[in-house]
XYZ file of C-alpha atoms in Angstrom:
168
model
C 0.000 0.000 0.000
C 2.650 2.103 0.520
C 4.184 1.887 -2.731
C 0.901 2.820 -4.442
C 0.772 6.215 -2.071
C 4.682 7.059 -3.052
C 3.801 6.600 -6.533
C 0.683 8.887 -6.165
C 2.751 11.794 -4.296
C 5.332 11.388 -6.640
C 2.722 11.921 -10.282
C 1.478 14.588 -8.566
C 3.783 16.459 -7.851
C 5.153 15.562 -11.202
C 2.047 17.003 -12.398
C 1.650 20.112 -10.234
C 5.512 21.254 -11.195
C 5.315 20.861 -14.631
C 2.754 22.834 -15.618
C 3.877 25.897 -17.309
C 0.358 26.686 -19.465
C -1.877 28.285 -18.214
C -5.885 27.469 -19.709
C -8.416 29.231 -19.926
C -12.277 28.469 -20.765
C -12.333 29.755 -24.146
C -9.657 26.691 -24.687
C -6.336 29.504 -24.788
C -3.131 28.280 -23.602
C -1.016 31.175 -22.525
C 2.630 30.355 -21.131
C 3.187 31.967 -17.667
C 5.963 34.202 -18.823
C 3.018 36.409 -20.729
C 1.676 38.926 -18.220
C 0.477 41.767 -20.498
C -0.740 42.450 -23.899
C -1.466 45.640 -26.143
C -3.258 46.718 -29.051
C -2.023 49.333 -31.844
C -4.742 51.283 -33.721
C -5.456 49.535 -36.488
C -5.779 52.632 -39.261
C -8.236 52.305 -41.766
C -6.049 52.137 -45.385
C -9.533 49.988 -47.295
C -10.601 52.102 -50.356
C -13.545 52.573 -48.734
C -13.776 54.529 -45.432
C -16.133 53.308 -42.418
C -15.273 56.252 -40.232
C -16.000 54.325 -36.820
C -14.439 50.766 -38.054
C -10.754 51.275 -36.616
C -12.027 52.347 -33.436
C -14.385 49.773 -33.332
C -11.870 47.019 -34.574
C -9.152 48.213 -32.058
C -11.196 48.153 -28.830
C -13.276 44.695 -30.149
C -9.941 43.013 -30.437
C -9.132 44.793 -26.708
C -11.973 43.452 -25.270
C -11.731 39.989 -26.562
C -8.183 39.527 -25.340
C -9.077 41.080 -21.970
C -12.043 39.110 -21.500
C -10.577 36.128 -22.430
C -7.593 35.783 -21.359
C -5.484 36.659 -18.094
C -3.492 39.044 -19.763
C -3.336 42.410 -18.510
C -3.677 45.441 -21.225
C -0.861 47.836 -21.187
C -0.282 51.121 -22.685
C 2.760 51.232 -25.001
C 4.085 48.025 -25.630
C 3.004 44.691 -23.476
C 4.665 41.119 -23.850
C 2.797 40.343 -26.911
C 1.597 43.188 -29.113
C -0.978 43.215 -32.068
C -0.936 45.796 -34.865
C -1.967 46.184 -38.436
C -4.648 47.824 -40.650
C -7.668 46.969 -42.362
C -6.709 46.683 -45.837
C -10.229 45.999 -47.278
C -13.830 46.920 -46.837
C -16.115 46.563 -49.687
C -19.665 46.220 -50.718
C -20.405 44.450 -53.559
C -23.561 42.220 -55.523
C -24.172 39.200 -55.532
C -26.401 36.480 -56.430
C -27.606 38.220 -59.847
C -30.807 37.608 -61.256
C -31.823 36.784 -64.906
C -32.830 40.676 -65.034
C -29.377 42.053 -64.267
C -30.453 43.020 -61.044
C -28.315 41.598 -57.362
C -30.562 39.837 -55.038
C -28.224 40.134 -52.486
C -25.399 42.480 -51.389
C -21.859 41.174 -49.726
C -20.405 43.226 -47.307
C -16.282 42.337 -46.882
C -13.718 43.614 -44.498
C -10.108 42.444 -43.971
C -7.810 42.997 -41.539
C -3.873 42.547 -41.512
C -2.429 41.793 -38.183
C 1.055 41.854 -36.823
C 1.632 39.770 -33.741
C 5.165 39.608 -31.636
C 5.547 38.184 -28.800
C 8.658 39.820 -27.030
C 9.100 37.023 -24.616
C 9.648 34.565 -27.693
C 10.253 35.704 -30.971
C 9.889 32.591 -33.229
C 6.361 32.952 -32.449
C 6.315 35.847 -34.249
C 3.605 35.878 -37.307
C 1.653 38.196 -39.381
C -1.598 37.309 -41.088
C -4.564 38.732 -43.067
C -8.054 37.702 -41.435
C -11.412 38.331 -43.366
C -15.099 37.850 -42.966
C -17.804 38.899 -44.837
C -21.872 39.116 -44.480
C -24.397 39.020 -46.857
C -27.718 41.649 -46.971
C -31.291 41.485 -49.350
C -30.005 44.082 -51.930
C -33.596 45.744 -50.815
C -32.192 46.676 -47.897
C -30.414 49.882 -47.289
C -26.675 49.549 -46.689
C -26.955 52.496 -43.733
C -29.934 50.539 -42.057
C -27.544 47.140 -41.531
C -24.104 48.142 -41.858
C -23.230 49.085 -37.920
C -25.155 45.286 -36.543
C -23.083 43.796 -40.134
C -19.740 45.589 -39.128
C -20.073 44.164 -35.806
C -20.495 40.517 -36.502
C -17.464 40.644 -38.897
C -15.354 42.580 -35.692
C -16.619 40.138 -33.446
C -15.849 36.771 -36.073
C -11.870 38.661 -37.062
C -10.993 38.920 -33.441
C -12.220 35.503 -32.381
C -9.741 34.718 -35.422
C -6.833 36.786 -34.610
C -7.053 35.489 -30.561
C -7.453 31.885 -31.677
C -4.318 31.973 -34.158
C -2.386 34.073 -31.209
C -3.444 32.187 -28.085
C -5.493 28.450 -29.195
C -2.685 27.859 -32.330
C -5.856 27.198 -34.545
């Protein structure tokens, strides 16, 4: 019996010392040395302007890392730091009919992002993320483009945290 309790004391604490990843719910693994994060502006350079999408892009991608992780946001530059710029935004028809005319309307946005992590280089990366929603063409593009704009923030910064933090 005795054995069996060594062996037990000695796995866990084989366990308990080892870890060096820390999880979180949304299924992140973060290694202890990161402590903070930050978040550039991300300037609007798409030929066509949204004039609250940067703002709105920069503090969505805030938020999600915030809320999400255990990392604390820091002014300047944190461990890991995430910049870039929206390089597209676009409206555009689709699905046309047999009398020339679009059925529905495709609203695109995407977003290069710059990641370093200062505590480890090689994981270094940067990457373009996109996502796009599609309207009824009989529907104004000023009536859904703020609840549109804010899916697509909302499915590019699950993206960008995933590739930094879940290596999806």
């Amino acid at each position: 019996m005795s054995k069996i309790n060594i062996l037990l004391v000695v796995c866990l604490s084989l366990i308990v010392s080892a870890c060096s990843v820390s999880m979180t719910m949304s299924g992140a693994s973060i290694p202890e040395n990161l402590n903070t994060f930050s978040v550039q502006y991300f300037d609007n350079r798409a030929p066509l302007i949204n004039p609250v999408l940067s703002q709105n892009l920069t503090e969505g991608l805030k938020d999600r890392i915030a809320n999400e992780s255990r990392l604390t946001l820091k002014d300047g530059t944190g461990d890991v730091d995430f910049s870039g710029e929206i390089t597209g935004y676009s409206v555009r028809p689709m699905a046309i009919q047999a009398d020339a005319v679009s059925a529905e309307t495709r609203l695109s946005m995407t977003v290069k992002v710059r990641y370093k992590n200062y505590k480890d280089p090689k994981l270094n990366w940067e990457s373009s993320f996109s996502a796009f929603r599609d309207f009824e063409s009989s529907q104004n593009i000023n009536a859904v483009e703020d609840d549109l704009t804010a899916e697509m923030i909302e499915e590019i910064t699950e993206n960008i945290f995933n590739k930094a933090f879940a290596d999806w």
